[in-house]
PDB file of C-alpha atoms in Angstrom:
ATOM      1  CA  MET A   1    -101.540  72.991-100.736  1.00 60.00           C
ATOM      2  CA  LYS A   2     -99.636  75.835-102.364  1.00 83.00           C
ATOM      3  CA  LYS A   3    -101.649  78.761-103.657  1.00 92.00           C
ATOM      4  CA  VAL A   4    -103.599  77.933-106.787  1.00 96.00           C
ATOM      5  CA  VAL A   5    -105.808  80.185-108.886  1.00 97.00           C
ATOM      6  CA  ILE A   6    -108.144  78.323-111.220  1.00 98.00           C
ATOM      7  CA  THR A   7    -109.850  80.168-114.051  1.00 98.00           C
ATOM      8  CA  ILE A   8    -112.805  78.504-115.744  1.00 98.00           C
ATOM      9  CA  GLY A   9    -114.006  79.471-119.194  1.00 97.00           C
ATOM     10  CA  ARG A  10    -117.229  77.706-120.125  1.00 97.00           C
ATOM     11  CA  GLU A  11    -119.775  77.276-122.847  1.00 98.00           C
ATOM     12  CA  PHE A  12    -123.334  78.014-121.748  1.00 97.00           C
ATOM     13  CA  GLY A  13    -124.934  74.761-120.629  1.00 97.00           C
ATOM     14  CA  SER A  14    -121.643  72.876-120.254  1.00 98.00           C
ATOM     15  CA  GLY A  15    -121.873  72.828-116.451  1.00 97.00           C
ATOM     16  CA  GLY A  16    -118.840  75.084-115.953  1.00 97.00           C
ATOM     17  CA  ARG A  17    -120.362  77.001-113.052  1.00 96.00           C
ATOM     18  CA  GLU A  18    -121.460  73.806-111.288  1.00 97.00           C
ATOM     19  CA  ILE A  19    -117.982  72.345-111.782  1.00 98.00           C
ATOM     20  CA  GLY A  20    -116.474  75.497-110.284  1.00 98.00           C
ATOM     21  CA  ILE A  21    -118.738  75.342-107.222  1.00 97.00           C
ATOM     22  CA  LYS A  22    -118.017  71.643-106.604  1.00 98.00           C
ATOM     23  CA  LEU A  23    -114.293  72.183-107.115  1.00 98.00           C
ATOM     24  CA  SER A  24    -114.431  75.047-104.617  1.00 97.00           C
ATOM     25  CA  GLU A  25    -115.996  72.707-102.059  1.00 97.00           C
ATOM     26  CA  LYS A  26    -113.482  69.932-102.783  1.00 97.00           C
ATOM     27  CA  LEU A  27    -110.422  72.180-102.526  1.00 96.00           C
ATOM     28  CA  ASN A  28    -111.921  74.402 -99.821  1.00 96.00           C
ATOM     29  CA  ILE A  29    -111.090  77.608-101.677  1.00 96.00           C
ATOM     30  CA  PRO A  30    -113.360  80.577-102.560  1.00 95.00           C
ATOM     31  CA  PHE A  31    -115.448  80.595-105.733  1.00 96.00           C
ATOM     32  CA  TYR A  32    -115.945  83.849-107.643  1.00 94.00           C
ATOM     33  CA  ASP A  33    -118.589  84.336-110.292  1.00 86.00           C
ATOM     34  CA  LYS A  34    -121.421  86.711-109.420  1.00 79.00           C
ATOM     35  CA  LYS A  35    -119.424  87.744-106.312  1.00 80.00           C
ATOM     36  CA  LEU A  36    -117.130  89.638-108.677  1.00 79.00           C
ATOM     37  CA  ILE A  37    -120.032  91.978-109.407  1.00 72.00           C
ATOM     38  CA  LEU A  38    -120.266  92.921-105.733  1.00 77.00           C
ATOM     39  CA  HIS A  39    -116.504  93.497-105.462  1.00 75.00           C
ATOM     40  CA  THR A  40    -116.477  95.575-108.642  1.00 77.00           C
ATOM     41  CA  ALA A  41    -119.415  97.652-107.395  1.00 76.00           C
ATOM     42  CA  GLU A  42    -117.502  98.376-104.193  1.00 79.00           C
ATOM     43  CA  LYS A  43    -114.381  99.353-106.152  1.00 72.00           C
ATOM     44  CA  THR A  44    -116.191 101.664-108.582  1.00 72.00           C
ATOM     45  CA  ASN A  45    -118.967 102.981-106.313  1.00 75.00           C
ATOM     46  CA  LEU A  46    -121.431 101.979-109.014  1.00 72.00           C
ATOM     47  CA  GLU A  47    -124.734 100.220-108.369  1.00 73.00           C
ATOM     48  CA  GLU A  48    -124.597  96.435-108.614  1.00 72.00           C
ATOM     49  CA  SER A  49    -127.421  96.585-111.186  1.00 72.00           C
ATOM     50  CA  ILE A  50    -125.228  98.728-113.480  1.00 70.00           C
ATOM     51  CA  ILE A  51    -122.297  96.327-113.139  1.00 69.00           C
ATOM     52  CA  GLU A  52    -124.601  93.376-113.821  1.00 72.00           C
ATOM     53  CA  LYS A  53    -126.062  95.041-116.917  1.00 64.00           C
ATOM     54  CA  HIS A  54    -122.591  95.525-118.420  1.00 58.00           C
ATOM     55  CA  ASP A  55    -121.015  92.334-117.028  1.00 62.00           C
ATOM     56  CA  GLU A  56    -119.238  90.379-119.803  1.00 59.00           C
ATOM     57  CA  GLN A  57    -120.442  92.947-122.372  1.00 59.00           C
ATOM     58  CA  HIS A  58    -118.110  94.826-124.669  1.00 57.00           C
ATOM     59  CA  SER A  59    -118.373  98.291-126.143  1.00 54.00           C
ATOM     60  CA  PHE A  60    -116.990  99.839-129.322  1.00 50.00           C
ATOM     61  CA  PRO A  61    -114.330 101.115-129.548  1.00 49.00           C
ATOM     62  CA  VAL A  62    -112.328 100.113-126.458  1.00 46.00           C
ATOM     63  CA  PHE A  63    -110.292 103.315-126.251  1.00 46.00           C
ATOM     64  CA  SER A  64    -110.714 106.323-128.468  1.00 45.00           C
ATOM     65  CA  SER A  65    -107.997 108.968-128.697  1.00 43.00           C
ATOM     66  CA  SER A  66    -110.208 111.393-126.790  1.00 46.00           C
ATOM     67  CA  ASN A  67    -110.692 109.195-123.734  1.00 46.00           C
ATOM     68  CA  VAL A  68    -107.580 107.030-123.469  1.00 46.00           C
ATOM     69  CA  PHE A  69    -106.305 108.955-120.420  1.00 45.00           C
ATOM     70  CA  ASP A  70    -109.647 109.480-118.686  1.00 52.00           C
ATOM     71  CA  ILE A  71    -111.397 106.357-117.393  1.00 51.00           C
ATOM     72  CA  TYR A  72    -114.544 108.382-116.664  1.00 57.00           C
ATOM     73  CA  GLN A  73    -114.910 109.281-120.357  1.00 66.00           C
ATOM     74  CA  MET A  74    -114.739 105.617-121.433  1.00 76.00           C
ATOM     75  CA  PRO A  75    -117.828 103.586-122.284  1.00 82.00           C
ATOM     76  CA  MET A  76    -119.315 101.944-119.189  1.00 81.00           C
ATOM     77  CA  SER A  77    -118.429  98.429-120.373  1.00 83.00           C
ATOM     78  CA  ASP A  78    -114.750  99.357-120.656  1.00 87.00           C
ATOM     79  CA  ARG A  79    -114.736 101.000-117.231  1.00 84.00           C
ATOM     80  CA  ILE A  80    -116.282  97.886-115.719  1.00 85.00           C
ATOM     81  CA  TYR A  81    -113.833  95.570-117.530  1.00 89.00           C
ATOM     82  CA  ILE A  82    -110.865  97.551-116.197  1.00 89.00           C
ATOM     83  CA  ALA A  83    -112.276  97.645-112.651  1.00 87.00           C
ATOM     84  CA  GLN A  84    -113.126  93.938-112.748  1.00 90.00           C
ATOM     85  CA  ALA A  85    -109.631  93.120-114.025  1.00 93.00           C
ATOM     86  CA  ASP A  86    -108.167  94.993-111.030  1.00 92.00           C
ATOM     87  CA  VAL A  87    -110.465  93.073-108.668  1.00 92.00           C
ATOM     88  CA  ILE A  88    -109.478  89.749-110.267  1.00 94.00           C
ATOM     89  CA  ARG A  89    -105.763  90.554-109.933  1.00 96.00           C
ATOM     90  CA  ASP A  90    -106.209  91.631-106.290  1.00 93.00           C
ATOM     91  CA  ILE A  91    -108.090  88.444-105.377  1.00 94.00           C
ATOM     92  CA  ALA A  92    -105.577  86.197-107.170  1.00 96.00           C
ATOM     93  CA  GLU A  93    -102.685  87.945-105.461  1.00 95.00           C
ATOM     94  CA  LYS A  94    -104.154  87.391-101.994  1.00 94.00           C
ATOM     95  CA  GLU A  95    -105.594  83.873-102.025  1.00 95.00           C
ATOM     96  CA  SER A  96    -106.239  80.570-103.721  1.00 97.00           C
ATOM     97  CA  CYS A  97    -109.526  80.829-105.604  1.00 97.00           C
ATOM     98  CA  ILE A  98    -111.657  79.806-108.569  1.00 97.00           C
ATOM     99  CA  ILE A  99    -112.769  82.528-110.989  1.00 96.00           C
ATOM    100  CA  VAL A 100    -115.369  81.903-113.683  1.00 96.00           C
ATOM    101  CA  GLY A 101    -115.348  83.795-116.991  1.00 93.00           C
ATOM    102  CA  ARG A 102    -114.586  87.500-117.378  1.00 92.00           C
ATOM    103  CA  CYS A 103    -111.331  86.935-119.303  1.00 96.00           C
ATOM    104  CA  ALA A 104    -109.659  85.899-116.035  1.00 96.00           C
ATOM    105  CA  ASP A 105    -107.268  83.531-117.827  1.00 97.00           C
ATOM    106  CA  PHE A 106    -105.992  86.447-119.931  1.00 97.00           C
ATOM    107  CA  ILE A 107    -105.978  88.963-117.070  1.00 97.00           C
ATOM    108  CA  LEU A 108    -103.889  86.568-114.951  1.00 98.00           C
ATOM    109  CA  ASP A 109    -101.557  85.505-117.782  1.00 95.00           C
ATOM    110  CA  ASP A 110     -98.438  86.499-115.843  1.00 94.00           C
ATOM    111  CA  ASN A 111     -99.602  84.999-112.526  1.00 95.00           C
ATOM    112  CA  PRO A 112     -97.465  81.878-111.836  1.00 94.00           C
ATOM    113  CA  ASP A 113    -100.201  80.325-109.683  1.00 95.00           C
ATOM    114  CA  VAL A 114    -102.892  80.300-112.389  1.00 97.00           C
ATOM    115  CA  PHE A 115    -104.321  77.105-113.907  1.00 97.00           C
ATOM    116  CA  LYS A 116    -106.633  77.715-116.871  1.00 98.00           C
ATOM    117  CA  VAL A 117    -109.562  75.429-117.656  1.00 98.00           C
ATOM    118  CA  PHE A 118    -112.175  75.480-120.412  1.00 98.00           C
ATOM    119  CA  ILE A 119    -115.398  73.443-120.206  1.00 98.00           C
ATOM    120  CA  THR A 120    -117.275  72.410-123.343  1.00 98.00           C
ATOM    121  CA  ALA A 121    -120.075  69.985-124.224  1.00 98.00           C
ATOM    122  CA  PRO A 122    -122.009  68.893-127.332  1.00 98.00           C
ATOM    123  CA  MET A 123    -125.034  71.053-128.147  1.00 98.00           C
ATOM    124  CA  LYS A 124    -127.534  68.227-127.499  1.00 97.00           C
ATOM    125  CA  ASP A 125    -126.243  67.871-123.923  1.00 97.00           C
ATOM    126  CA  LYS A 126    -126.245  71.616-123.362  1.00 97.00           C
ATOM    127  CA  ILE A 127    -129.877  71.706-124.511  1.00 97.00           C
ATOM    128  CA  GLU A 128    -130.795  68.987-122.003  1.00 95.00           C
ATOM    129  CA  ARG A 129    -128.975  70.765-119.186  1.00 95.00           C
ATOM    130  CA  LYS A 130    -130.729  74.052-119.884  1.00 95.00           C
ATOM    131  CA  ARG A 131    -134.183  72.629-120.605  1.00 95.00           C
ATOM    132  CA  PRO A 132    -135.430  73.084-116.976  1.00 93.00           C
ATOM    133  CA  LEU A 133    -134.270  76.718-117.012  1.00 89.00           C
ATOM    134  CA  LEU A 134    -136.059  77.389-120.309  1.00 91.00           C
ATOM    135  CA  GLU A 135    -139.210  75.425-119.599  1.00 88.00           C
ATOM    136  CA  GLY A 136    -141.749  75.477-122.400  1.00 91.00           C
ATOM    137  CA  LYS A 137    -139.179  76.333-125.070  1.00 95.00           C
ATOM    138  CA  SER A 138    -138.604  74.056-128.048  1.00 96.00           C
ATOM    139  CA  ASP A 139    -135.216  72.463-128.727  1.00 96.00           C
ATOM    140  CA  ALA A 140    -134.700  74.950-131.553  1.00 97.00           C
ATOM    141  CA  GLU A 141    -135.413  77.886-129.204  1.00 97.00           C
ATOM    142  CA  ILE A 142    -133.094  76.518-126.511  1.00 97.00           C
ATOM    143  CA  ARG A 143    -130.379  75.919-129.112  1.00 97.00           C
ATOM    144  CA  ALA A 144    -130.741  79.508-130.365  1.00 97.00           C
ATOM    145  CA  HIS A 145    -130.560  80.846-126.785  1.00 96.00           C
ATOM    146  CA  ILE A 146    -127.398  78.843-126.040  1.00 97.00           C
ATOM    147  CA  ALA A 147    -125.788  79.907-129.321  1.00 97.00           C
ATOM    148  CA  LYS A 148    -126.589  83.568-128.631  1.00 95.00           C
ATOM    149  CA  ILE A 149    -124.979  83.498-125.168  1.00 95.00           C
ATOM    150  CA  ASP A 150    -121.899  81.620-126.390  1.00 96.00           C
ATOM    151  CA  LYS A 151    -121.535  84.091-129.269  1.00 95.00           C
ATOM    152  CA  LYS A 152    -121.729  86.972-126.793  1.00 93.00           C
ATOM    153  CA  ARG A 153    -119.088  85.362-124.574  1.00 94.00           C
ATOM    154  CA  ALA A 154    -116.806  84.706-127.549  1.00 95.00           C
ATOM    155  CA  LYS A 155    -117.111  88.301-128.792  1.00 94.00           C
ATOM    156  CA  TYR A 156    -116.450  89.707-125.319  1.00 93.00           C
ATOM    157  CA  TYR A 157    -113.384  87.500-124.877  1.00 96.00           C
ATOM    158  CA  THR A 158    -111.931  88.274-128.303  1.00 95.00           C
ATOM    159  CA  TYR A 159    -112.669  91.983-127.943  1.00 93.00           C
ATOM    160  CA  TYR A 160    -110.652  92.371-124.735  1.00 94.00           C
ATOM    161  CA  THR A 161    -107.961  89.720-125.316  1.00 95.00           C
ATOM    162  CA  ASP A 162    -107.486  89.485-129.098  1.00 94.00           C
ATOM    163  CA  ARG A 163    -107.577  85.697-128.608  1.00 96.00           C
ATOM    164  CA  THR A 164    -109.991  82.987-129.701  1.00 96.00           C
ATOM    165  CA  TRP A 165    -112.411  81.954-126.962  1.00 97.00           C
ATOM    166  CA  GLY A 166    -112.287  78.202-126.337  1.00 96.00           C
ATOM    167  CA  SER A 167    -109.052  77.658-128.271  1.00 96.00           C
ATOM    168  CA  ALA A 168    -107.148  74.785-126.620  1.00 95.00           C
ATOM    169  CA  ALA A 169    -103.834  76.648-126.922  1.00 95.00           C
ATOM    170  CA  THR A 170    -105.140  79.265-124.471  1.00 94.00           C
ATOM    171  CA  TYR A 171    -105.825  76.826-121.609  1.00 97.00           C
ATOM    172  CA  ASN A 172    -103.972  74.259-119.504  1.00 96.00           C
ATOM    173  CA  LEU A 173    -106.890  71.826-119.604  1.00 97.00           C
ATOM    174  CA  CYS A 174    -109.975  71.532-121.837  1.00 98.00           C
ATOM    175  CA  ILE A 175    -112.762  69.176-120.727  1.00 98.00           C
ATOM    176  CA  ASP A 176    -115.870  67.848-122.443  1.00 98.00           C
ATOM    177  CA  SER A 177    -118.183  67.595-119.430  1.00 98.00           C
ATOM    178  CA  SER A 178    -120.449  65.176-121.291  1.00 97.00           C
ATOM    179  CA  LYS A 179    -117.628  62.641-121.595  1.00 97.00           C
ATOM    180  CA  VAL A 180    -116.536  62.707-117.944  1.00 97.00           C
ATOM    181  CA  GLY A 181    -119.553  64.151-116.094  1.00 97.00           C
ATOM    182  CA  ILE A 182    -119.576  67.051-113.643  1.00 97.00           C
ATOM    183  CA  ASP A 183    -117.931  65.099-110.830  1.00 98.00           C
ATOM    184  CA  GLY A 184    -115.428  63.582-113.249  1.00 98.00           C
ATOM    185  CA  ALA A 185    -114.454  67.063-114.434  1.00 98.00           C
ATOM    186  CA  VAL A 186    -113.930  68.149-110.828  1.00 98.00           C
ATOM    187  CA  GLU A 187    -111.677  65.147-110.229  1.00 98.00           C
ATOM    188  CA  LEU A 188    -109.734  65.773-113.447  1.00 97.00           C
ATOM    189  CA  ILE A 189    -109.011  69.394-112.519  1.00 98.00           C
ATOM    190  CA  ALA A 190    -108.102  68.518-108.930  1.00 97.00           C
ATOM    191  CA  SER A 191    -105.767  65.739-110.142  1.00 96.00           C
ATOM    192  CA  ALA A 192    -104.103  67.994-112.716  1.00 95.00           C
ATOM    193  CA  ILE A 193    -103.459  70.629-110.055  1.00 93.00           C
ATOM    194  CA  SER A 194    -102.131  68.019-107.634  1.00 87.00           C
ATOM    195  CA  MET A 195     -99.707  66.724-110.294  1.00 82.00           C
ATOM    196  CA  GLY A 196     -98.401  70.236-110.826  1.00 70.00           C
ATOM    197  CA  LYS A 197     -97.434  70.796-107.189  1.00 58.00           C
TER     198      LYS A 197
END
């Protein structure tokens, strides 16, 4: 198989991470989600806990006139975004891989090996998927939690890319995981990649 870099954007509760892990096993290529935090910590010499705190968080403004030339004067979230973008580019340059979130589809826009996927699902199915994680919470509370995380992801994505998160025009393949299931989504992505060889 030629080198392939798969980026996965995902709504919270859609099963995007699980799809990424299973796809990684099927294609026998590395999966990067939380591992990006470790790589970014190594690159920046910052504690993993600091990276995790600011992971997929945006600041305001991105670059002010006083700090545009000095990365160490930037807000921490911007510094981490820039470092993570460098890590994502380095990984994608070296190997086939699957990268979840973190604007990877935008960061790798000019990479000819990239295949961009977005995973969605109806709210009722996302609530069911997240119910075990949020045990004791009502449907309304779970819904609010999911909506809050998706809103945060959308704001982060738009802030750093000036694009609309989840917009079909941004991706090569959009999948409703509730229609095809987790395994079905894995097969769809693998088939689409195979057709593009």
